[in-house]
Amino acid sequence: MNLWPIIIGMGLVTFGIRLVPIVLLGRIEIPLVMQRALRFVPPAVLTAIIVPEMLYRNSQIDVSLNNVRLLAGLIAMVVAWRTKNALITIGVGMIALWVLQYLMGPG
Amino acid sequence: MPSSRTEFFNGCKAELPILLGVLPFGMIYGVLALQAGLSPALAMSMSLIVFAGSAQFIGTQLIAQGAGGLVIVATTFVVNLRHALYSASVAPFIKQVPLRWQVLLAYVLTDEAYAVTITRFTQPDSSAALNKHWYYFGAGFTLWASWQISTAIGIVVGQLIPESWSLDFTLALTFIALVVPNLKDRASVAAAVSAGIMAAFSYAWPYKLGLFAAAITGIVVGMIMEQRQPHPLTPSPETKQRLSGEGE
């Protein structure tokens, strides 16, 4: 199978999504309701990516102490809240994951 | 007013902490793409042409499973639709720059570049800073270069990193570091919590549609909460209309 057309298609679609609102909305005013909505895009979208990463283990929701990613993620959330520092949050989160994996066996 | 060079380097600097989460992710992509059967040239080209992490991961997975081209392109569209919201969000702040700049800035618009750029654009002095699109470009370029370099490293040496290091978890940690410190009022907390609950239950939906449904849920819940208890930092509709006479 020739994969080049697929990759170029993926690129065009992605670029179009990113460009069209910039070009169009630069010339018209955004409705107020949309301006209000956009404030909630980062917390909504990013949390929607984070939560399944923490909850799911082998395609199943796992809210037990055996789920090391859930525990490490919760620790990282506390660190992020207290320090507001991305580097420290990621560093502590990874160390927590490695320690928990060492203690409980790989998840 | 900050010079274009100052804005550019401030944008680069603001992006740096995020790179710790992006670099391993780019390397893992490089490894996965080769495992999916892509040639090194195709794997590298996907990072250059598509430049969208989650879509590239899903794309290589679908290629490995032998999915048809239309399915792959349509899935990319769904997974990246959130970028239309980012694009609309930055549009009012860069409407004065020439089209060739807008084309360049659209190409480097990612989750990570958006997160630091919108923080700069919504600062009180931002409306007077004519060079602030350089800040956006600095953040976007830093992430772009890091993604290309880490993809190349992943293609060359990534296979040596054992899976037991769980470096893919840095993606979730990066997003945690971006979201949690910005949950400053009840409405944004409600948006995040409701989106998270919806995402947990819609995770198995096809084409990552669950992610989109969860995002819409969070946005709607956040707006309803804001209606009930207006955010002190958000101007009321009346104030905003009065201010709109002065431009953005």
mmCIF file of N, CA, C and O in Angstrom, chain A residues 5-82:
data_model
loop_
_atom_site.group_PDB
_atom_site.id
_atom_site.type_symbol
_atom_site.label_atom_id
_atom_site.label_comp_id
_atom_site.label_asym_id
_atom_site.label_seq_id
_atom_site.Cartn_x
_atom_site.Cartn_y
_atom_site.Cartn_z
ATOM 1 N N PRO A 5 -0.047 9.197 0.044
ATOM 2 C CA PRO A 5 -1.297 9.969 -0.039
ATOM 3 C C PRO A 5 -2.023 10.056 1.307
ATOM 4 O O PRO A 5 -2.638 11.083 1.615
ATOM 5 N N ILE A 6 -1.934 8.983 2.107
ATOM 6 C CA ILE A 6 -2.613 8.988 3.411
ATOM 7 C C ILE A 6 -1.981 10.043 4.320
ATOM 8 O O ILE A 6 -2.680 10.838 4.961
ATOM 9 N N ILE A 7 -0.652 10.071 4.359
ATOM 10 C CA ILE A 7 0.027 11.021 5.238
ATOM 11 C C ILE A 7 -0.209 12.457 4.770
ATOM 12 O O ILE A 7 -0.451 13.358 5.590
ATOM 13 N N ILE A 8 -0.203 12.681 3.453
ATOM 14 C CA ILE A 8 -0.478 14.032 2.941
ATOM 15 C C ILE A 8 -1.930 14.421 3.249
ATOM 16 O O ILE A 8 -2.210 15.564 3.642
ATOM 17 N N GLY A 9 -2.854 13.461 3.134
ATOM 18 C CA GLY A 9 -4.256 13.725 3.485
ATOM 19 C C GLY A 9 -4.409 14.090 4.956
ATOM 20 O O GLY A 9 -5.120 15.049 5.299
ATOM 21 N N MET A 10 -3.729 13.337 5.834
ATOM 22 C CA MET A 10 -3.762 13.657 7.270
ATOM 23 C C MET A 10 -3.235 15.073 7.511
ATOM 24 O O MET A 10 -3.781 15.825 8.323
ATOM 25 N N GLY A 11 -2.168 15.430 6.799
ATOM 26 C CA GLY A 11 -1.564 16.749 6.962
ATOM 27 C C GLY A 11 -2.481 17.862 6.497
ATOM 28 O O GLY A 11 -2.642 18.875 7.184
ATOM 29 N N LEU A 12 -3.124 17.680 5.334
ATOM 30 C CA LEU A 12 -4.010 18.720 4.801
ATOM 31 C C LEU A 12 -5.202 18.947 5.724
ATOM 32 O O LEU A 12 -5.585 20.087 5.988
ATOM 33 N N VAL A 13 -5.805 17.856 6.213
ATOM 34 C CA VAL A 13 -6.961 17.957 7.105
ATOM 35 C C VAL A 13 -6.571 18.702 8.390
ATOM 36 O O VAL A 13 -7.266 19.619 8.843
ATOM 37 N N THR A 14 -5.414 18.325 8.958
ATOM 38 C CA THR A 14 -4.965 18.951 10.203
ATOM 39 C C THR A 14 -4.690 20.435 10.001
ATOM 40 O O THR A 14 -5.122 21.284 10.787
ATOM 41 N N PHE A 15 -3.982 20.758 8.907
ATOM 42 C CA PHE A 15 -3.636 22.148 8.622
ATOM 43 C C PHE A 15 -4.903 22.984 8.371
ATOM 44 O O PHE A 15 -5.025 24.117 8.846
ATOM 45 N N GLY A 16 -5.866 22.408 7.652
ATOM 46 C CA GLY A 16 -7.118 23.111 7.369
ATOM 47 C C GLY A 16 -7.870 23.463 8.641
ATOM 48 O O GLY A 16 -8.349 24.591 8.814
ATOM 49 N N ILE A 17 -7.951 22.491 9.568
ATOM 50 C CA ILE A 17 -8.636 22.721 10.847
ATOM 51 C C ILE A 17 -7.964 23.861 11.609
ATOM 52 O O ILE A 17 -8.614 24.683 12.240
ATOM 53 N N ARG A 18 -6.630 23.910 11.537
ATOM 54 C CA ARG A 18 -5.891 24.919 12.292
ATOM 55 C C ARG A 18 -5.948 26.298 11.639
ATOM 56 O O ARG A 18 -5.862 27.312 12.324
ATOM 57 N N LEU A 19 -6.074 26.339 10.300
ATOM 58 C CA LEU A 19 -5.983 27.616 9.583
ATOM 59 C C LEU A 19 -7.339 28.319 9.416
ATOM 60 O O LEU A 19 -7.437 29.532 9.610
ATOM 61 N N VAL A 20 -8.379 27.557 9.054
ATOM 62 C CA VAL A 20 -9.650 28.183 8.646
ATOM 63 C C VAL A 20 -10.242 29.098 9.726
ATOM 64 O O VAL A 20 -10.588 30.242 9.425
ATOM 65 N N PRO A 21 -10.341 28.665 10.995
ATOM 66 C CA PRO A 21 -10.906 29.599 11.985
ATOM 67 C C PRO A 21 -10.061 30.861 12.159
ATOM 68 O O PRO A 21 -10.607 31.946 12.347
ATOM 69 N N ILE A 22 -8.726 30.745 12.054
ATOM 70 C CA ILE A 22 -7.876 31.935 12.176
ATOM 71 C C ILE A 22 -8.195 32.919 11.054
ATOM 72 O O ILE A 22 -8.415 34.104 11.287
ATOM 73 N N VAL A 23 -8.266 32.420 9.824
ATOM 74 C CA VAL A 23 -8.480 33.299 8.679
ATOM 75 C C VAL A 23 -9.892 33.893 8.696
ATOM 76 O O VAL A 23 -10.073 35.090 8.478
ATOM 77 N N LEU A 24 -10.893 33.066 9.003
ATOM 78 C CA LEU A 24 -12.272 33.567 8.979
ATOM 79 C C LEU A 24 -12.556 34.477 10.168
ATOM 80 O O LEU A 24 -13.093 35.562 10.003
ATOM 81 N N LEU A 25 -12.169 34.035 11.364
ATOM 82 C CA LEU A 25 -12.534 34.790 12.559
ATOM 83 C C LEU A 25 -11.721 36.065 12.690
ATOM 84 O O LEU A 25 -12.075 36.950 13.446
ATOM 85 N N GLY A 26 -10.599 36.157 11.955
ATOM 86 C CA GLY A 26 -9.868 37.415 11.966
ATOM 87 C C GLY A 26 -10.663 38.526 11.294
ATOM 88 O O GLY A 26 -10.388 39.690 11.495
ATOM 89 N N ARG A 27 -11.673 38.155 10.505
ATOM 90 C CA ARG A 27 -12.436 39.154 9.774
ATOM 91 C C ARG A 27 -13.842 39.356 10.309
ATOM 92 O O ARG A 27 -14.528 40.292 9.928
ATOM 93 N N ILE A 28 -14.291 38.467 11.180
ATOM 94 C CA ILE A 28 -15.605 38.650 11.794
ATOM 95 C C ILE A 28 -15.455 38.574 13.311
ATOM 96 O O ILE A 28 -14.476 38.035 13.811
ATOM 97 N N GLU A 29 -16.426 39.137 14.037
ATOM 98 C CA GLU A 29 -16.404 39.073 15.496
ATOM 99 C C GLU A 29 -16.877 37.691 15.955
ATOM 100 O O GLU A 29 -17.827 37.147 15.400
ATOM 101 N N ILE A 30 -16.204 37.122 16.977
ATOM 102 C CA ILE A 30 -16.669 35.849 17.529
ATOM 103 C C ILE A 30 -17.894 36.118 18.388
ATOM 104 O O ILE A 30 -17.883 37.040 19.195
ATOM 105 N N PRO A 31 -18.949 35.305 18.217
ATOM 106 C CA PRO A 31 -20.120 35.481 19.093
ATOM 107 C C PRO A 31 -19.704 35.357 20.555
ATOM 108 O O PRO A 31 -18.811 34.574 20.893
ATOM 109 N N LEU A 32 -20.375 36.128 21.404
ATOM 110 C CA LEU A 32 -20.028 36.166 22.827
ATOM 111 C C LEU A 32 -20.103 34.784 23.455
ATOM 112 O O LEU A 32 -19.254 34.408 24.275
ATOM 113 N N VAL A 33 -21.106 33.999 23.038
ATOM 114 C CA VAL A 33 -21.294 32.677 23.636
ATOM 115 C C VAL A 33 -20.076 31.798 23.318
ATOM 116 O O VAL A 33 -19.623 31.002 24.141
ATOM 117 N N MET A 34 -19.472 31.986 22.129
ATOM 118 C CA MET A 34 -18.316 31.188 21.754
ATOM 119 C C MET A 34 -17.075 31.661 22.524
ATOM 120 O O MET A 34 -16.262 30.844 22.952
ATOM 121 N N GLN A 35 -16.959 32.988 22.718
ATOM 122 C CA GLN A 35 -15.845 33.494 23.530
ATOM 123 C C GLN A 35 -15.890 32.918 24.932
ATOM 124 O O GLN A 35 -14.869 32.558 25.500
ATOM 125 N N ARG A 36 -17.114 32.820 25.489
ATOM 126 C CA ARG A 36 -17.247 32.242 26.825
ATOM 127 C C ARG A 36 -16.903 30.761 26.801
ATOM 128 O O ARG A 36 -16.270 30.250 27.715
ATOM 129 N N ALA A 37 -17.301 30.070 25.736
ATOM 130 C CA ALA A 37 -17.076 28.623 25.648
ATOM 131 C C ALA A 37 -15.583 28.310 25.573
ATOM 132 O O ALA A 37 -15.103 27.351 26.181
ATOM 133 N N LEU A 38 -14.816 29.141 24.856
ATOM 134 C CA LEU A 38 -13.413 28.818 24.587
ATOM 135 C C LEU A 38 -12.563 28.786 25.852
ATOM 136 O O LEU A 38 -11.557 28.081 25.907
ATOM 137 N N ARG A 39 -12.979 29.517 26.892
ATOM 138 C CA ARG A 39 -12.229 29.498 28.156
ATOM 139 C C ARG A 39 -12.198 28.089 28.756
ATOM 140 O O ARG A 39 -11.266 27.730 29.466
ATOM 141 N N PHE A 40 -13.223 27.298 28.426
ATOM 142 C CA PHE A 40 -13.323 25.972 29.039
ATOM 143 C C PHE A 40 -12.726 24.872 28.156
ATOM 144 O O PHE A 40 -12.747 23.707 28.533
ATOM 145 N N VAL A 41 -12.221 25.243 26.968
ATOM 146 C CA VAL A 41 -11.659 24.215 26.078
ATOM 147 C C VAL A 41 -10.430 23.525 26.681
ATOM 148 O O VAL A 41 -10.392 22.295 26.757
ATOM 149 N N PRO A 42 -9.420 24.283 27.172
ATOM 150 C CA PRO A 42 -8.243 23.563 27.700
ATOM 151 C C PRO A 42 -8.564 22.639 28.877
ATOM 152 O O PRO A 42 -8.198 21.458 28.814
ATOM 153 N N PRO A 43 -9.261 23.110 29.950
ATOM 154 C CA PRO A 43 -9.524 22.152 31.038
ATOM 155 C C PRO A 43 -10.367 20.969 30.589
ATOM 156 O O PRO A 43 -10.114 19.838 31.033
ATOM 157 N N ALA A 44 -11.337 21.190 29.685
ATOM 158 C CA ALA A 44 -12.217 20.085 29.278
ATOM 159 C C ALA A 44 -11.464 19.066 28.420
ATOM 160 O O ALA A 44 -11.482 17.862 28.705
ATOM 161 N N VAL A 45 -10.777 19.535 27.375
ATOM 162 C CA VAL A 45 -10.121 18.600 26.446
ATOM 163 C C VAL A 45 -8.960 17.880 27.123
ATOM 164 O O VAL A 45 -8.838 16.644 27.026
ATOM 165 N N LEU A 46 -8.103 18.628 27.815
ATOM 166 C CA LEU A 46 -6.923 17.990 28.395
ATOM 167 C C LEU A 46 -7.311 17.007 29.498
ATOM 168 O O LEU A 46 -6.728 15.924 29.600
ATOM 169 N N THR A 47 -8.325 17.359 30.316
ATOM 170 C CA THR A 47 -8.770 16.425 31.350
ATOM 171 C C THR A 47 -9.371 15.168 30.714
ATOM 172 O O THR A 47 -9.195 14.060 31.237
ATOM 173 N N ALA A 48 -10.040 15.340 29.574
ATOM 174 C CA ALA A 48 -10.624 14.182 28.887
ATOM 175 C C ALA A 48 -9.536 13.243 28.364
ATOM 176 O O ALA A 48 -9.780 12.046 28.171
ATOM 177 N N ILE A 49 -8.328 13.751 28.140
ATOM 178 C CA ILE A 49 -7.209 12.882 27.738
ATOM 179 C C ILE A 49 -6.552 12.266 28.971
ATOM 180 O O ILE A 49 -6.185 11.096 28.986
ATOM 181 N N ILE A 50 -6.432 13.069 30.064
ATOM 182 C CA ILE A 50 -5.734 12.612 31.273
ATOM 183 C C ILE A 50 -6.467 11.446 31.934
ATOM 184 O O ILE A 50 -5.858 10.428 32.275
ATOM 185 N N VAL A 51 -7.797 11.608 32.138
ATOM 186 C CA VAL A 51 -8.549 10.675 32.990
ATOM 187 C C VAL A 51 -8.496 9.223 32.487
ATOM 188 O O VAL A 51 -8.178 8.323 33.269
ATOM 189 N N PRO A 52 -8.767 8.959 31.193
ATOM 190 C CA PRO A 52 -8.653 7.551 30.754
ATOM 191 C C PRO A 52 -7.229 7.007 30.887
ATOM 192 O O PRO A 52 -7.045 5.827 31.178
ATOM 193 N N GLU A 53 -6.213 7.890 30.689
ATOM 194 C CA GLU A 53 -4.819 7.450 30.846
ATOM 195 C C GLU A 53 -4.570 6.932 32.264
ATOM 196 O O GLU A 53 -3.767 6.019 32.474
ATOM 197 N N MET A 54 -5.236 7.545 33.253
ATOM 198 C CA MET A 54 -5.031 7.160 34.645
ATOM 199 C C MET A 54 -5.929 6.000 35.054
ATOM 200 O O MET A 54 -5.514 5.136 35.837
ATOM 201 N N LEU A 55 -7.167 5.977 34.548
ATOM 202 C CA LEU A 55 -8.163 5.005 35.045
ATOM 203 C C LEU A 55 -8.059 3.647 34.377
ATOM 204 O O LEU A 55 -8.286 2.621 35.011
ATOM 205 N N TYR A 56 -7.726 3.626 33.069
ATOM 206 C CA TYR A 56 -7.832 2.371 32.326
ATOM 207 C C TYR A 56 -6.560 1.540 32.426
ATOM 208 O O TYR A 56 -5.450 2.038 32.279
ATOM 209 N N ARG A 57 -6.761 0.252 32.700
ATOM 210 C CA ARG A 57 -5.672 -0.710 32.722
ATOM 211 C C ARG A 57 -6.167 -1.938 31.988
ATOM 212 O O ARG A 57 -7.223 -2.487 32.351
ATOM 213 N N ASN A 58 -5.485 -2.352 30.933
ATOM 214 C CA ASN A 58 -5.918 -3.485 30.106
ATOM 215 C C ASN A 58 -7.373 -3.318 29.647
ATOM 216 O O ASN A 58 -8.193 -4.220 29.784
ATOM 217 N N SER A 59 -7.710 -2.117 29.124
ATOM 218 C CA SER A 59 -9.034 -1.802 28.574
ATOM 219 C C SER A 59 -10.163 -1.886 29.599
ATOM 220 O O SER A 59 -11.328 -2.017 29.230
ATOM 221 N N GLN A 60 -9.843 -1.820 30.902
ATOM 222 C CA GLN A 60 -10.868 -1.862 31.948
ATOM 223 C C GLN A 60 -10.606 -0.730 32.938
ATOM 224 O O GLN A 60 -9.447 -0.425 33.229
ATOM 225 N N ILE A 61 -11.704 -0.124 33.461
ATOM 226 C CA ILE A 61 -11.517 0.864 34.531
ATOM 227 C C ILE A 61 -11.033 0.149 35.782
ATOM 228 O O ILE A 61 -11.584 -0.883 36.168
ATOM 229 N N ASP A 62 -9.956 0.679 36.398
ATOM 230 C CA ASP A 62 -9.385 0.053 37.590
ATOM 231 C C ASP A 62 -9.152 1.140 38.636
ATOM 232 O O ASP A 62 -8.244 1.943 38.509
ATOM 233 N N VAL A 63 -10.019 1.178 39.666
ATOM 234 C CA VAL A 63 -9.817 2.160 40.736
ATOM 235 C C VAL A 63 -9.369 1.456 42.016
ATOM 236 O O VAL A 63 -9.937 1.637 43.076
ATOM 237 N N SER A 64 -8.341 0.622 41.886
ATOM 238 C CA SER A 64 -7.785 -0.050 43.063
ATOM 239 C C SER A 64 -6.378 0.464 43.326
ATOM 240 O O SER A 64 -5.813 1.213 42.516
ATOM 241 N N LEU A 65 -5.807 0.060 44.452
ATOM 242 C CA LEU A 65 -4.444 0.468 44.790
ATOM 243 C C LEU A 65 -3.415 -0.198 43.878
ATOM 244 O O LEU A 65 -2.247 0.180 43.890
ATOM 245 N N ASN A 66 -3.852 -1.196 43.096
ATOM 246 C CA ASN A 66 -2.929 -1.848 42.162
ATOM 247 C C ASN A 66 -2.673 -1.000 40.919
ATOM 248 O O ASN A 66 -1.749 -1.285 40.163
ATOM 249 N N ASN A 67 -3.561 0.004 40.683
ATOM 250 C CA ASN A 67 -3.409 0.839 39.495
ATOM 251 C C ASN A 67 -2.361 1.920 39.785
ATOM 252 O O ASN A 67 -2.678 2.992 40.297
ATOM 253 N N VAL A 68 -1.117 1.639 39.425
ATOM 254 C CA VAL A 68 -0.018 2.546 39.775
ATOM 255 C C VAL A 68 -0.121 3.877 39.027
ATOM 256 O O VAL A 68 0.282 4.914 39.549
ATOM 257 N N ARG A 69 -0.682 3.868 37.794
ATOM 258 C CA ARG A 69 -0.810 5.129 37.046
ATOM 259 C C ARG A 69 -1.824 6.058 37.698
ATOM 260 O O ARG A 69 -1.647 7.283 37.685
ATOM 261 N N LEU A 70 -2.871 5.483 38.259
ATOM 262 C CA LEU A 70 -3.861 6.294 38.977
ATOM 263 C C LEU A 70 -3.208 6.953 40.195
ATOM 264 O O LEU A 70 -3.343 8.165 40.413
ATOM 265 N N LEU A 71 -2.467 6.171 40.973
ATOM 266 C CA LEU A 71 -1.813 6.709 42.179
ATOM 267 C C LEU A 71 -0.780 7.768 41.817
ATOM 268 O O LEU A 71 -0.751 8.857 42.403
ATOM 269 N N ALA A 72 0.068 7.467 40.832
ATOM 270 C CA ALA A 72 1.105 8.424 40.428
ATOM 271 C C ALA A 72 0.475 9.703 39.874
ATOM 272 O O ALA A 72 0.964 10.810 40.129
ATOM 273 N N GLY A 73 -0.620 9.554 39.123
ATOM 274 C CA GLY A 73 -1.320 10.711 38.578
ATOM 275 C C GLY A 73 -1.904 11.588 39.675
ATOM 276 O O GLY A 73 -1.838 12.821 39.611
ATOM 277 N N LEU A 74 -2.490 10.956 40.708
ATOM 278 C CA LEU A 74 -3.057 11.723 41.826
ATOM 279 C C LEU A 74 -1.950 12.481 42.578
ATOM 280 O O LEU A 74 -2.131 13.645 42.945
ATOM 281 N N ILE A 75 -0.808 11.810 42.766
ATOM 282 C CA ILE A 75 0.329 12.478 43.407
ATOM 283 C C ILE A 75 0.758 13.692 42.571
ATOM 284 O O ILE A 75 0.973 14.789 43.091
ATOM 285 N N ALA A 76 0.837 13.502 41.240
ATOM 286 C CA ALA A 76 1.233 14.599 40.350
ATOM 287 C C ALA A 76 0.243 15.756 40.425
ATOM 288 O O ALA A 76 0.630 16.926 40.350
ATOM 289 N N MET A 77 -1.057 15.434 40.571
ATOM 290 C CA MET A 77 -2.069 16.496 40.663
ATOM 291 C C MET A 77 -1.846 17.350 41.912
ATOM 292 O O MET A 77 -1.943 18.578 41.853
ATOM 293 N N VAL A 78 -1.532 16.695 43.036
ATOM 294 C CA VAL A 78 -1.263 17.438 44.271
ATOM 295 C C VAL A 78 -0.017 18.315 44.081
ATOM 296 O O VAL A 78 -0.009 19.498 44.445
ATOM 297 N N VAL A 79 1.027 17.745 43.465
ATOM 298 C CA VAL A 79 2.263 18.498 43.240
ATOM 299 C C VAL A 79 2.000 19.695 42.318
ATOM 300 O O VAL A 79 2.471 20.816 42.574
ATOM 301 N N ALA A 80 1.220 19.483 41.256
ATOM 302 C CA ALA A 80 0.904 20.568 40.324
ATOM 303 C C ALA A 80 0.136 21.677 41.019
ATOM 304 O O ALA A 80 0.374 22.869 40.792
ATOM 305 N N TRP A 81 -0.786 21.282 41.894
ATOM 306 C CA TRP A 81 -1.615 22.260 42.623
ATOM 307 C C TRP A 81 -0.754 23.066 43.589
ATOM 308 O O TRP A 81 -0.877 24.287 43.671
ATOM 309 N N ARG A 82 0.169 22.380 44.305
ATOM 310 C CA ARG A 82 0.969 23.072 45.314
ATOM 311 C C ARG A 82 2.106 23.891 44.698
ATOM 312 O O ARG A 82 2.402 24.991 45.147
#
